[in-house]
PDB file of C-alpha atoms in Angstrom:
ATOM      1  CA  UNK M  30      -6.897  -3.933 -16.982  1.00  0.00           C
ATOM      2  CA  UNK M  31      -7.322  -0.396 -17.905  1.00  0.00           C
ATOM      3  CA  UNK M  32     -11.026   1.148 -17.149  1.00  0.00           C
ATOM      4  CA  UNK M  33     -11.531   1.009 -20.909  1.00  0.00           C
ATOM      5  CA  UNK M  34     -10.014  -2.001 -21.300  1.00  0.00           C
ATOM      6  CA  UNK M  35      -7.894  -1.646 -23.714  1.00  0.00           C
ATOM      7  CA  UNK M  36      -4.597  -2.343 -22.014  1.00  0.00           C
ATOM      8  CA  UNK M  37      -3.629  -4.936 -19.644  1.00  0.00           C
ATOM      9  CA  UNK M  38      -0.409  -4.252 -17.236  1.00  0.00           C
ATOM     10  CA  UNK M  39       1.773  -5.653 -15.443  1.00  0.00           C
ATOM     11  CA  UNK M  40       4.977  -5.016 -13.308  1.00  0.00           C
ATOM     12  CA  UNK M  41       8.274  -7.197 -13.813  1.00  0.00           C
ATOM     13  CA  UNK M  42       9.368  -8.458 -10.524  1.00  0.00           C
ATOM     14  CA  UNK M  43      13.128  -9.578 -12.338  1.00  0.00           C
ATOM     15  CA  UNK M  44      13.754  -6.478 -13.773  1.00  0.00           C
ATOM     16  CA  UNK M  45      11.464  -3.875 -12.192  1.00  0.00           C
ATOM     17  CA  UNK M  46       9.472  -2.807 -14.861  1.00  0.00           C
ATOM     18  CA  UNK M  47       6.159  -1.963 -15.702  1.00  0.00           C
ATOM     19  CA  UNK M  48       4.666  -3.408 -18.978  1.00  0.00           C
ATOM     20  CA  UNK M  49       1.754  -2.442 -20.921  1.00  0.00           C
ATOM     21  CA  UNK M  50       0.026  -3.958 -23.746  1.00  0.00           C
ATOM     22  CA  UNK M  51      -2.969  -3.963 -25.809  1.00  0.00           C
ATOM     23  CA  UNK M  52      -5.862  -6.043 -24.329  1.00  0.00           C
ATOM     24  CA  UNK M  53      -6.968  -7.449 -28.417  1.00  0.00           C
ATOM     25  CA  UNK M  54      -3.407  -8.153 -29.729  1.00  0.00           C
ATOM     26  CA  UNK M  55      -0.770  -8.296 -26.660  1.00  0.00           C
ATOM     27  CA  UNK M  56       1.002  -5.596 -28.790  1.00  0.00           C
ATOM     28  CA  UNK M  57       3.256  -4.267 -26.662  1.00  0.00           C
ATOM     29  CA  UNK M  58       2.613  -0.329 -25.813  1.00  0.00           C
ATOM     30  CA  UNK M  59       4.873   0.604 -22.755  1.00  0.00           C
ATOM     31  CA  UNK M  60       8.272  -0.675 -21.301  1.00  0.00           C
ATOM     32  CA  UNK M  61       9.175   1.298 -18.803  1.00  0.00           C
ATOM     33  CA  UNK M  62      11.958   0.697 -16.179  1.00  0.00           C
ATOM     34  CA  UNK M  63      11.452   1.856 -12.715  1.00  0.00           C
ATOM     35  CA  UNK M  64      14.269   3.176 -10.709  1.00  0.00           C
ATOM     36  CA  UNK M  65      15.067   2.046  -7.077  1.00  0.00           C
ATOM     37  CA  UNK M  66      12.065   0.135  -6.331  1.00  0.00           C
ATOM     38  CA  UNK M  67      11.604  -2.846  -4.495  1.00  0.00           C
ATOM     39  CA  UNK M  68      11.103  -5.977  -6.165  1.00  0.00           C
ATOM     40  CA  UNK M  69       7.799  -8.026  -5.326  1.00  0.00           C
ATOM     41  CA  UNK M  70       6.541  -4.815  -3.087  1.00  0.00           C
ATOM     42  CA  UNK M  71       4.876  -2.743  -5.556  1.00  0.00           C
ATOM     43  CA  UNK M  72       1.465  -2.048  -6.528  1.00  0.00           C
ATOM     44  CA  UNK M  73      -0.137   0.427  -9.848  1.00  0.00           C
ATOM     45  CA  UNK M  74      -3.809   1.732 -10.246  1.00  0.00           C
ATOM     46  CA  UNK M  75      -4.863   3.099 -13.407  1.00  0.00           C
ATOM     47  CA  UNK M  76      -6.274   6.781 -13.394  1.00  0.00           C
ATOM     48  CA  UNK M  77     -10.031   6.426 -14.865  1.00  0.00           C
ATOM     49  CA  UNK M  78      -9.160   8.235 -18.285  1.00  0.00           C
ATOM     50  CA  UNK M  79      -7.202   5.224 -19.106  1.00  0.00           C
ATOM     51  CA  UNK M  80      -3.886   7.248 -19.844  1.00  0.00           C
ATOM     52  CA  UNK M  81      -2.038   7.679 -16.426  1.00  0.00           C
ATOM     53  CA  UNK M  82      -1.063   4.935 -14.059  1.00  0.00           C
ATOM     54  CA  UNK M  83      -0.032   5.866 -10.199  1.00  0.00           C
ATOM     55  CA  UNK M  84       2.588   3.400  -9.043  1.00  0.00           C
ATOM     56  CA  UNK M  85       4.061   2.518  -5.169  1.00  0.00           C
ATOM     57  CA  UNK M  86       6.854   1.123  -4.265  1.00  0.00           C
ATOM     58  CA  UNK M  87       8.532   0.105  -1.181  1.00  0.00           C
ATOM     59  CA  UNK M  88      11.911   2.283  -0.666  1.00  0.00           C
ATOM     60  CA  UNK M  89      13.895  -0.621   0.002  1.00  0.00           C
ATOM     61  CA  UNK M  90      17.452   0.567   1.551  1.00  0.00           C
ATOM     62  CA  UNK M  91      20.684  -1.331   0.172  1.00  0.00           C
ATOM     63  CA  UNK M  92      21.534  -4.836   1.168  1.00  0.00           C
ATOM     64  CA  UNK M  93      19.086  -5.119   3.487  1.00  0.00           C
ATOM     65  CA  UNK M  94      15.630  -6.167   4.357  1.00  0.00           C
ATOM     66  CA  UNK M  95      13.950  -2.870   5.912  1.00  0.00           C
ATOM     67  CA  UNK M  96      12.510  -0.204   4.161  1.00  0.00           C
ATOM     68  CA  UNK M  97      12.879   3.835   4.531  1.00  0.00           C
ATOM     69  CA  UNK M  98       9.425   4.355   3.302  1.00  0.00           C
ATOM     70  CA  UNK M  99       7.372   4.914  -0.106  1.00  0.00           C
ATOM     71  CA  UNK M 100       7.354   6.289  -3.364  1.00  0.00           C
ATOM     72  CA  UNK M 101       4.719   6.884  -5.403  1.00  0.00           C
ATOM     73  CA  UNK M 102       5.308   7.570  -9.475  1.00  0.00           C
ATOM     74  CA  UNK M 103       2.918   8.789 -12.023  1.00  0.00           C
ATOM     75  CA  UNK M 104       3.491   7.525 -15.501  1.00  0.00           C
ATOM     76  CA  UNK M 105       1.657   8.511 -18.768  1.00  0.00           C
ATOM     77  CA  UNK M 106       1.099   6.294 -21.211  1.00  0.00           C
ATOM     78  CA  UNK M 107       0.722   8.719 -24.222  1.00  0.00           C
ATOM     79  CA  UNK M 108       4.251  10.779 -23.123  1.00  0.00           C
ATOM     80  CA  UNK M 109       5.773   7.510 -21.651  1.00  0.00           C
ATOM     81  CA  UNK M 110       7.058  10.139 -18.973  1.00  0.00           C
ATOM     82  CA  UNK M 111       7.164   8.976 -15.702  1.00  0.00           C
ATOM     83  CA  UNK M 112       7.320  11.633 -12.150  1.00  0.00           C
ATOM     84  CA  UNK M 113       7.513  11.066  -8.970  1.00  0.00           C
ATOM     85  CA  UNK M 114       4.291  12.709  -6.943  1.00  0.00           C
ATOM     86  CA  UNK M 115       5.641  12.274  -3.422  1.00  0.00           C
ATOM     87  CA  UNK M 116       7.459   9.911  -0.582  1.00  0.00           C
ATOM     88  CA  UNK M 117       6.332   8.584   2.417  1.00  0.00           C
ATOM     89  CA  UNK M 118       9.024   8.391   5.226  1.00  0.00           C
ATOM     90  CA  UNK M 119       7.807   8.404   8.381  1.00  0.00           C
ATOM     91  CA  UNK M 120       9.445   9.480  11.401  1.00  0.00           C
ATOM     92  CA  UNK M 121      12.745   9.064   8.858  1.00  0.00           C
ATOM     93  CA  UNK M 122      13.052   5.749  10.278  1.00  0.00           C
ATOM     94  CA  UNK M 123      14.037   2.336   8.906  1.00  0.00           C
ATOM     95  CA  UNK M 124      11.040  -0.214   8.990  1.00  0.00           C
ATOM     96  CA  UNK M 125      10.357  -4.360   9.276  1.00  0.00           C
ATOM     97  CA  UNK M 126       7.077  -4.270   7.089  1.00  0.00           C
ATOM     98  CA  UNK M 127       5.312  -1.624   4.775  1.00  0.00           C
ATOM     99  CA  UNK M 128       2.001  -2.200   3.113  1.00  0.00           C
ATOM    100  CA  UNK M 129      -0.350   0.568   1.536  1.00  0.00           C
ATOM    101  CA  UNK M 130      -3.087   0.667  -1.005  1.00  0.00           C
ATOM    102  CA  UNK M 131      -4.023   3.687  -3.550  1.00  0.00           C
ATOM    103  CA  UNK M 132      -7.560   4.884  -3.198  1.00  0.00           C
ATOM    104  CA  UNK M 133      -9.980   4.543  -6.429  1.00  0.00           C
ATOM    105  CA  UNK M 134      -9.894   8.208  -7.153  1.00  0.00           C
ATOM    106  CA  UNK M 135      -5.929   7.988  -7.169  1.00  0.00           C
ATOM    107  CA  UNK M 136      -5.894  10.859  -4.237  1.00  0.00           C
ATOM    108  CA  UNK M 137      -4.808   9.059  -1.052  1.00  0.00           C
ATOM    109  CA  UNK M 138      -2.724   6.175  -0.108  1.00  0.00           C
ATOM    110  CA  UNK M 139      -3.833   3.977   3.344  1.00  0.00           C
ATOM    111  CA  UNK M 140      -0.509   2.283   4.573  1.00  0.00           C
ATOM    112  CA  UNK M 141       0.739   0.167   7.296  1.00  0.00           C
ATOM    113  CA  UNK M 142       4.199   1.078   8.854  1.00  0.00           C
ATOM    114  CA  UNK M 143       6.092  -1.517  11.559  1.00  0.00           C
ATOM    115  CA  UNK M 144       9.948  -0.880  13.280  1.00  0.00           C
ATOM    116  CA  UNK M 145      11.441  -3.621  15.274  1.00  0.00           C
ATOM    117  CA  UNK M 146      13.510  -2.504  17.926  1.00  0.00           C
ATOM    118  CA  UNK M 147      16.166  -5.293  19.459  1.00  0.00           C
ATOM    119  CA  UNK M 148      16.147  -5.361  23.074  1.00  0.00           C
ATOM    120  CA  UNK M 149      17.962  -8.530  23.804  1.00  0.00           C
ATOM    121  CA  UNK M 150      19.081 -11.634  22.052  1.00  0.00           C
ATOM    122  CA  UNK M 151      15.558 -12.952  21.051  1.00  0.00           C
ATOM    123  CA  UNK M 152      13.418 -10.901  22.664  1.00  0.00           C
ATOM    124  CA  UNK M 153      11.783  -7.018  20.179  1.00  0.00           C
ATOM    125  CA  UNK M 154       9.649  -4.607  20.743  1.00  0.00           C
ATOM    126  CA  UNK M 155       7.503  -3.432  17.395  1.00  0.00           C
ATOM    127  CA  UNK M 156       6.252   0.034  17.179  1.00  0.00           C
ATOM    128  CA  UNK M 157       3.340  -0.138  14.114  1.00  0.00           C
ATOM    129  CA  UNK M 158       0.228   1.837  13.218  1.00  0.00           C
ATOM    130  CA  UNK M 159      -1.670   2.344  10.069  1.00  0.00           C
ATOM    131  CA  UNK M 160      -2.183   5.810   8.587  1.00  0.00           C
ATOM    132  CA  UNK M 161      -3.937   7.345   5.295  1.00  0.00           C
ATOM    133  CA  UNK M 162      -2.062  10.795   3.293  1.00  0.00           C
ATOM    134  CA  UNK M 163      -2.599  12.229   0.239  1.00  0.00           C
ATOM    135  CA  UNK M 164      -0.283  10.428  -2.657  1.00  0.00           C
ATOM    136  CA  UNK M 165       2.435  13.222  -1.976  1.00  0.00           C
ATOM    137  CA  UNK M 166       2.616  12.438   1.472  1.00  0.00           C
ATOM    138  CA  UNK M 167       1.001  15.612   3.118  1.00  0.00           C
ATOM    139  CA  UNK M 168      -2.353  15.744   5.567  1.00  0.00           C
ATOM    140  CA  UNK M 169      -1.196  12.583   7.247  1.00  0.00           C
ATOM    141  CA  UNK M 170      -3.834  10.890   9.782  1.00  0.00           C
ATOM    142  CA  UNK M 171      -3.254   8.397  12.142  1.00  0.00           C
ATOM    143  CA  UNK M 172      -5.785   5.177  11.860  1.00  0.00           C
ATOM    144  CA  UNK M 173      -4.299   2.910  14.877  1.00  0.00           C
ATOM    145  CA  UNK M 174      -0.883   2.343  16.043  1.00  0.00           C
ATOM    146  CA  UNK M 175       0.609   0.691  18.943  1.00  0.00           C
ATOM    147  CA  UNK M 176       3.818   1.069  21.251  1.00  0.00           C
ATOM    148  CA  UNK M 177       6.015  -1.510  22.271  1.00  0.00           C
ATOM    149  CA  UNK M 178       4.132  -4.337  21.487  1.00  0.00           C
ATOM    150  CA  UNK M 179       5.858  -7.801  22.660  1.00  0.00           C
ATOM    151  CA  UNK M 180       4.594  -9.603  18.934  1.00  0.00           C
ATOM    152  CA  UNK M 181       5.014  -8.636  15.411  1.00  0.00           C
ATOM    153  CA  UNK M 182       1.951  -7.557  13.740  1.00  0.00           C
ATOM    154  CA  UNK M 183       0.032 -10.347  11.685  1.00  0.00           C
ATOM    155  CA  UNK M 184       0.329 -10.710   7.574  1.00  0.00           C
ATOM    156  CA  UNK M 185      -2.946  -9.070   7.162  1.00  0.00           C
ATOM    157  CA  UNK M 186      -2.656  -5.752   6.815  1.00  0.00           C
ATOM    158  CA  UNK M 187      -4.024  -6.075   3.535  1.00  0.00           C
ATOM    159  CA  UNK M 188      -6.579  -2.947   2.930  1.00  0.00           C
ATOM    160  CA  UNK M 189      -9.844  -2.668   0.939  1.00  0.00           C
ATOM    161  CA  UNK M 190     -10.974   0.930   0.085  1.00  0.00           C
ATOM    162  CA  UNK M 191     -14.851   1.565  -0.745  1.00  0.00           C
ATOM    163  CA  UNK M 192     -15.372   2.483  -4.656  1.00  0.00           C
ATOM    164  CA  UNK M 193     -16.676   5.986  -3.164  1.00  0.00           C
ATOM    165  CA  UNK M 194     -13.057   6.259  -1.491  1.00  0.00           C
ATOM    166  CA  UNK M 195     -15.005   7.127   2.098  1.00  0.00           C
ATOM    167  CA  UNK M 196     -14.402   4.108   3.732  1.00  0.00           C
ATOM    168  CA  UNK M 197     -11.130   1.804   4.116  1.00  0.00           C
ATOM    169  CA  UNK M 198     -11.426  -1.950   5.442  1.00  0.00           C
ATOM    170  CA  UNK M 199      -8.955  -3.886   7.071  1.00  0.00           C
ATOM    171  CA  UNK M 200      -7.922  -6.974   9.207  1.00  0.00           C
ATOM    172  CA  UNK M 201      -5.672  -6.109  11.823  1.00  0.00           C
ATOM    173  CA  UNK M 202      -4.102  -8.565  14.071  1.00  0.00           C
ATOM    174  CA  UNK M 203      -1.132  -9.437  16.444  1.00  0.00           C
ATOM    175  CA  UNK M 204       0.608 -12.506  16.105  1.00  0.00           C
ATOM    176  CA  UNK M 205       0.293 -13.734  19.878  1.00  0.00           C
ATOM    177  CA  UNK M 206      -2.567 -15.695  18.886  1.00  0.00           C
ATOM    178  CA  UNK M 207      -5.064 -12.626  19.108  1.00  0.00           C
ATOM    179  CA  UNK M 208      -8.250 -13.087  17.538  1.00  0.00           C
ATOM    180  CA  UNK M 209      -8.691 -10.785  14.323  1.00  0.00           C
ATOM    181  CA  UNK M 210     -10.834  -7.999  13.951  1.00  0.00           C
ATOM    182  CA  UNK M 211     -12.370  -6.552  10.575  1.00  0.00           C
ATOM    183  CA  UNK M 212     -11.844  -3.173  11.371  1.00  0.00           C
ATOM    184  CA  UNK M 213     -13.706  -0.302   9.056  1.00  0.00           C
ATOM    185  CA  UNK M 214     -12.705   3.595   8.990  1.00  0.00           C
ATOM    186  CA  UNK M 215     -14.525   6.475   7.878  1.00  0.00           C
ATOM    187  CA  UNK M 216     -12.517   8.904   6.308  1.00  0.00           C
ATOM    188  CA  UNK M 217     -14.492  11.342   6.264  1.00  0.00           C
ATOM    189  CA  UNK M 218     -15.284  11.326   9.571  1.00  0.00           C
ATOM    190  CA  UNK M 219     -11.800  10.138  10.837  1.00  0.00           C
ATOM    191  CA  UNK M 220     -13.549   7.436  13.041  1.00  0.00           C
ATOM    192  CA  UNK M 221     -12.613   3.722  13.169  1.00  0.00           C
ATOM    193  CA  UNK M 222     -15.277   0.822  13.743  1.00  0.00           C
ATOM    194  CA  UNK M 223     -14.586  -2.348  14.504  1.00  0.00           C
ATOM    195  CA  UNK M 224     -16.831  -4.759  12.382  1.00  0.00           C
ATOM    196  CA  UNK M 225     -16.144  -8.108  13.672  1.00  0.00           C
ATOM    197  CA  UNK M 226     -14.199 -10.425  14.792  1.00  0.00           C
ATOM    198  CA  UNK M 227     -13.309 -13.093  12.514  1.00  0.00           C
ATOM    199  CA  UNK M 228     -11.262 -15.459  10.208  1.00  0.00           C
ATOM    200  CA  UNK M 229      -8.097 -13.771   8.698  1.00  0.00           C
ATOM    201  CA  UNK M 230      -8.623 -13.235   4.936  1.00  0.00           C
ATOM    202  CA  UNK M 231      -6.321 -11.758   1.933  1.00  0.00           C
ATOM    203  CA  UNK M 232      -9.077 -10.039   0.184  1.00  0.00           C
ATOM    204  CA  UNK M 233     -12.008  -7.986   1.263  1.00  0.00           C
ATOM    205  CA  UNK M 234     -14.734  -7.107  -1.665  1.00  0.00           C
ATOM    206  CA  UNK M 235     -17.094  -4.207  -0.978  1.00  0.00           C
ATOM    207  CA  UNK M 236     -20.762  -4.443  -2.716  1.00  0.00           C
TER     208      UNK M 236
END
Protein backbone atom coordinates (compact mmCIF):
# COMPACT_ATOMS: atom_id res chain seq x y z
CA UNK A 1 0.00 0.00 0.00
CA UNK A 2 0.82 3.54 -0.59
CA UNK A 3 1.55 5.72 2.79
CA UNK A 4 -1.84 7.30 2.15
CA UNK A 5 -3.35 4.41 1.21
CA UNK A 6 -4.88 5.03 -1.57
CA UNK A 7 -3.16 2.70 -3.99
CA UNK A 8 -2.19 -0.80 -3.66
CA UNK A 9 0.79 -2.22 -6.06
CA UNK A 10 2.05 -4.84 -7.27
CA UNK A 11 4.76 -6.18 -9.74
CA UNK A 12 3.87 -8.88 -12.53
CA UNK A 13 6.29 -11.65 -12.30
CA UNK A 14 4.87 -13.05 -16.14
CA UNK A 15 5.23 -10.01 -17.77
CA UNK A 16 7.42 -7.71 -15.67
CA UNK A 17 5.28 -5.07 -14.84
CA UNK A 18 4.37 -2.96 -12.17
CA UNK A 19 0.60 -2.38 -11.49
CA UNK A 20 -1.13 0.16 -9.55
CA UNK A 21 -4.60 0.57 -8.50
CA UNK A 22 -6.91 2.36 -6.33
CA UNK A 23 -7.14 0.88 -2.78
CA UNK A 24 -11.53 1.70 -2.71
CA UNK A 25 -12.36 0.51 -6.28
CA UNK A 26 -9.32 -1.70 -7.78
CA UNK A 27 -9.54 0.93 -10.61
CA UNK A 28 -6.68 0.48 -12.33
CA UNK A 29 -4.18 3.70 -12.26
CA UNK A 30 -0.70 2.54 -13.62
CA UNK A 31 0.55 -0.23 -16.09
CA UNK A 32 3.80 0.15 -16.57
CA UNK A 33 6.26 -2.32 -18.25
CA UNK A 34 9.71 -2.59 -16.96
CA UNK A 35 12.57 -3.17 -19.23
CA UNK A 36 15.29 -5.88 -18.65
CA UNK A 37 14.49 -6.87 -15.25
CA UNK A 38 14.56 -10.03 -13.67
CA UNK A 39 11.54 -11.86 -13.09
CA UNK A 40 10.69 -12.92 -9.35
CA UNK A 41 13.93 -10.69 -8.13
CA UNK A 42 12.50 -7.38 -7.74
CA UNK A 43 11.38 -5.31 -5.00
CA UNK A 44 9.42 -1.33 -5.00
CA UNK A 45 9.05 1.11 -1.96
CA UNK A 46 6.80 3.91 -2.21
CA UNK A 47 8.32 7.50 -1.62
CA UNK A 48 6.21 8.99 1.51
CA UNK A 49 4.29 11.66 -0.70
CA UNK A 50 2.49 8.80 -2.18
CA UNK A 51 3.42 9.79 -5.89
CA UNK A 52 6.89 8.18 -6.66
CA UNK A 53 7.79 4.55 -6.31
CA UNK A 54 11.74 3.44 -6.28
CA UNK A 55 12.02 0.03 -7.89
CA UNK A 56 15.20 -2.78 -7.91
CA UNK A 57 15.81 -5.23 -9.96
CA UNK A 58 18.27 -7.89 -10.39
CA UNK A 59 20.36 -7.30 -13.81
CA UNK A 60 19.90 -10.69 -14.88
CA UNK A 61 22.43 -11.43 -17.96
CA UNK A 62 20.92 -13.51 -21.02
CA UNK A 63 20.25 -17.19 -20.81
CA UNK A 64 21.67 -17.61 -17.77
CA UNK A 65 21.30 -17.77 -14.08
CA UNK A 66 23.92 -15.06 -12.70
CA UNK A 67 23.43 -11.60 -12.41
CA UNK A 68 25.74 -8.41 -13.45
CA UNK A 69 24.32 -6.37 -10.70
CA UNK A 70 21.29 -3.85 -9.93
CA UNK A 71 19.14 -1.33 -11.18
CA UNK A 72 17.20 0.84 -9.46
CA UNK A 73 14.13 2.91 -11.38
CA UNK A 74 12.09 5.76 -10.17
CA UNK A 75 8.60 5.92 -11.51
CA UNK A 76 5.94 8.68 -10.98
CA UNK A 77 2.68 7.96 -10.76
CA UNK A 78 1.18 11.39 -11.81
CA UNK A 79 3.74 11.59 -15.17
CA UNK A 80 3.71 7.71 -15.49
CA UNK A 81 7.50 8.46 -16.40
CA UNK A 82 9.78 6.09 -15.28
CA UNK A 83 14.13 6.85 -14.87
CA UNK A 84 16.63 5.00 -13.97
CA UNK A 85 18.58 6.60 -10.68
CA UNK A 86 21.64 4.35 -10.79
CA UNK A 87 23.28 0.59 -11.15
CA UNK A 88 25.03 -1.42 -8.93
CA UNK A 89 27.83 -3.58 -10.55
CA UNK A 90 30.33 -4.48 -8.46
CA UNK A 91 33.74 -5.32 -9.28
CA UNK A 92 31.94 -5.67 -13.05
CA UNK A 93 31.63 -9.19 -12.24
CA UNK A 94 29.00 -11.86 -12.90
CA UNK A 95 27.31 -13.13 -9.58
CA UNK A 96 25.46 -16.58 -8.03
CA UNK A 97 23.03 -14.57 -5.66
CA UNK A 98 21.99 -10.80 -5.24
CA UNK A 99 19.70 -9.56 -2.54
CA UNK A 100 19.25 -5.81 -1.38
CA UNK A 101 16.62 -3.82 0.38
CA UNK A 102 15.71 0.11 -0.12
CA UNK A 103 15.95 2.10 3.05
CA UNK A 104 12.58 3.90 4.39
CA UNK A 105 13.72 7.31 3.37
CA UNK A 106 14.31 5.87 -0.29
CA UNK A 107 18.21 7.12 0.00
CA UNK A 108 20.28 3.93 0.31
CA UNK A 109 20.09 0.41 -0.78
CA UNK A 110 21.81 -2.53 1.74
CA UNK A 111 22.65 -5.53 -0.65
CA UNK A 112 24.20 -8.85 -0.56
CA UNK A 113 26.60 -9.81 -3.50
CA UNK A 114 28.02 -13.73 -3.93
CA UNK A 115 30.49 -15.11 -7.12
CA UNK A 116 31.16 -18.74 -7.37
CA UNK A 117 34.35 -19.53 -8.71
CA UNK A 118 34.81 -23.38 -10.17
CA UNK A 119 37.88 -24.92 -9.04
CA UNK A 120 37.32 -28.50 -9.88
CA UNK A 121 34.53 -30.79 -10.84
CA UNK A 122 32.41 -30.40 -7.60
CA UNK A 123 34.39 -28.63 -5.53
CA UNK A 124 33.82 -23.77 -5.53
CA UNK A 125 35.08 -21.27 -3.84
CA UNK A 126 32.38 -18.21 -3.09
CA UNK A 127 33.62 -14.76 -2.68
CA UNK A 128 30.39 -12.73 -0.86
CA UNK A 129 30.00 -9.69 1.38
CA UNK A 130 27.20 -7.37 2.09
CA UNK A 131 27.49 -3.63 1.43
CA UNK A 132 25.08 -0.42 1.76
CA UNK A 133 25.34 2.76 -1.28
CA UNK A 134 23.30 5.41 -1.99
CA UNK A 135 20.36 4.33 -4.67
CA UNK A 136 22.77 5.58 -7.55
CA UNK A 137 25.39 3.44 -6.51
CA UNK A 138 28.04 5.99 -5.14
CA UNK A 139 29.61 6.16 -1.30
CA UNK A 140 29.75 2.40 -1.24
CA UNK A 141 30.65 0.74 2.32
CA UNK A 142 31.59 -2.54 2.99
CA UNK A 143 29.36 -4.38 5.91
CA UNK A 144 31.14 -8.03 5.89
CA UNK A 145 32.48 -10.07 3.17
CA UNK A 146 34.45 -13.14 2.99
CA UNK A 147 37.19 -14.78 0.62
CA UNK A 148 37.22 -18.09 -0.61
CA UNK A 149 34.86 -19.60 1.47
CA UNK A 150 34.52 -23.59 0.90
CA UNK A 151 30.23 -23.20 1.31
CA UNK A 152 27.74 -21.06 -0.34
CA UNK A 153 26.27 -18.49 1.79
CA UNK A 154 22.83 -19.43 3.51
CA UNK A 155 19.17 -18.15 2.06
CA UNK A 156 19.02 -15.54 4.66
CA UNK A 157 20.36 -12.65 3.63
CA UNK A 158 17.14 -11.15 3.97
CA UNK A 159 17.66 -7.42 5.55
CA UNK A 160 15.49 -5.33 7.93
CA UNK A 161 16.28 -1.55 8.01
CA UNK A 162 15.18 0.56 11.25
CA UNK A 163 12.16 3.11 10.36
CA UNK A 164 14.88 5.91 11.34
CA UNK A 165 17.10 4.31 8.42
CA UNK A 166 20.25 4.20 11.15
CA UNK A 167 20.32 0.76 11.68
CA UNK A 168 20.13 -2.40 9.21
CA UNK A 169 19.43 -6.07 10.63
CA UNK A 170 20.34 -9.17 9.21
CA UNK A 171 20.89 -13.02 9.50
CA UNK A 172 23.96 -14.06 8.03
CA UNK A 173 24.99 -17.58 7.73
CA UNK A 174 27.15 -20.23 5.86
CA UNK A 175 25.70 -23.27 4.74
CA UNK A 176 28.30 -25.77 6.42
CA UNK A 177 26.00 -26.14 9.18
CA UNK A 178 27.22 -22.81 10.96
CA UNK A 179 25.08 -21.56 13.55
CA UNK A 180 23.33 -18.13 12.53
CA UNK A 181 23.96 -14.92 13.86
CA UNK A 182 21.48 -11.81 13.98
CA UNK A 183 23.87 -9.41 13.06
CA UNK A 184 22.92 -5.42 13.52
CA UNK A 185 24.90 -2.37 11.80
CA UNK A 186 25.00 1.12 12.59
CA UNK A 187 25.17 3.21 9.76
CA UNK A 188 25.94 5.94 11.10
CA UNK A 189 28.64 4.82 12.85
CA UNK A 190 29.78 2.18 10.22
CA UNK A 191 30.07 -0.48 13.05
CA UNK A 192 28.57 -4.01 12.96
CA UNK A 193 27.21 -5.88 16.19
CA UNK A 194 26.47 -9.13 16.40
CA UNK A 195 23.09 -9.61 18.33
CA UNK A 196 22.72 -13.22 18.75
CA UNK A 197 22.93 -16.28 17.73
CA UNK A 198 19.85 -17.91 16.74
CA UNK A 199 17.10 -19.63 14.60
CA UNK A 200 17.17 -18.57 10.86
CA UNK A 201 14.10 -16.40 10.10
CA UNK A 202 12.63 -14.63 6.75
CA UNK A 203 11.46 -11.58 8.45
CA UNK A 204 12.85 -9.34 11.10
CA UNK A 205 10.26 -6.52 12.58
CA UNK A 206 11.82 -3.58 14.41
CA UNK A 207 9.55 -1.91 17.35
Amino acid sequence: FSPNDKYVSFISPYDNKIIVLNSDDGKQVLDSKIQGLAPLDQVHVWGNDSQNIIIASSAALPQTTSYSGINIYKLSITTKEMTQLGSISPGNKNFSKVKYSISPDLKKIAYFIEEQRVISYGVSEYDWGYYISDLNGTNTQEILSKKGAKYYHGPNTNFSWSPDNDYIAFFNEEASGIPTKLQVYDVRMKKLFNALESEPSNKIIWD
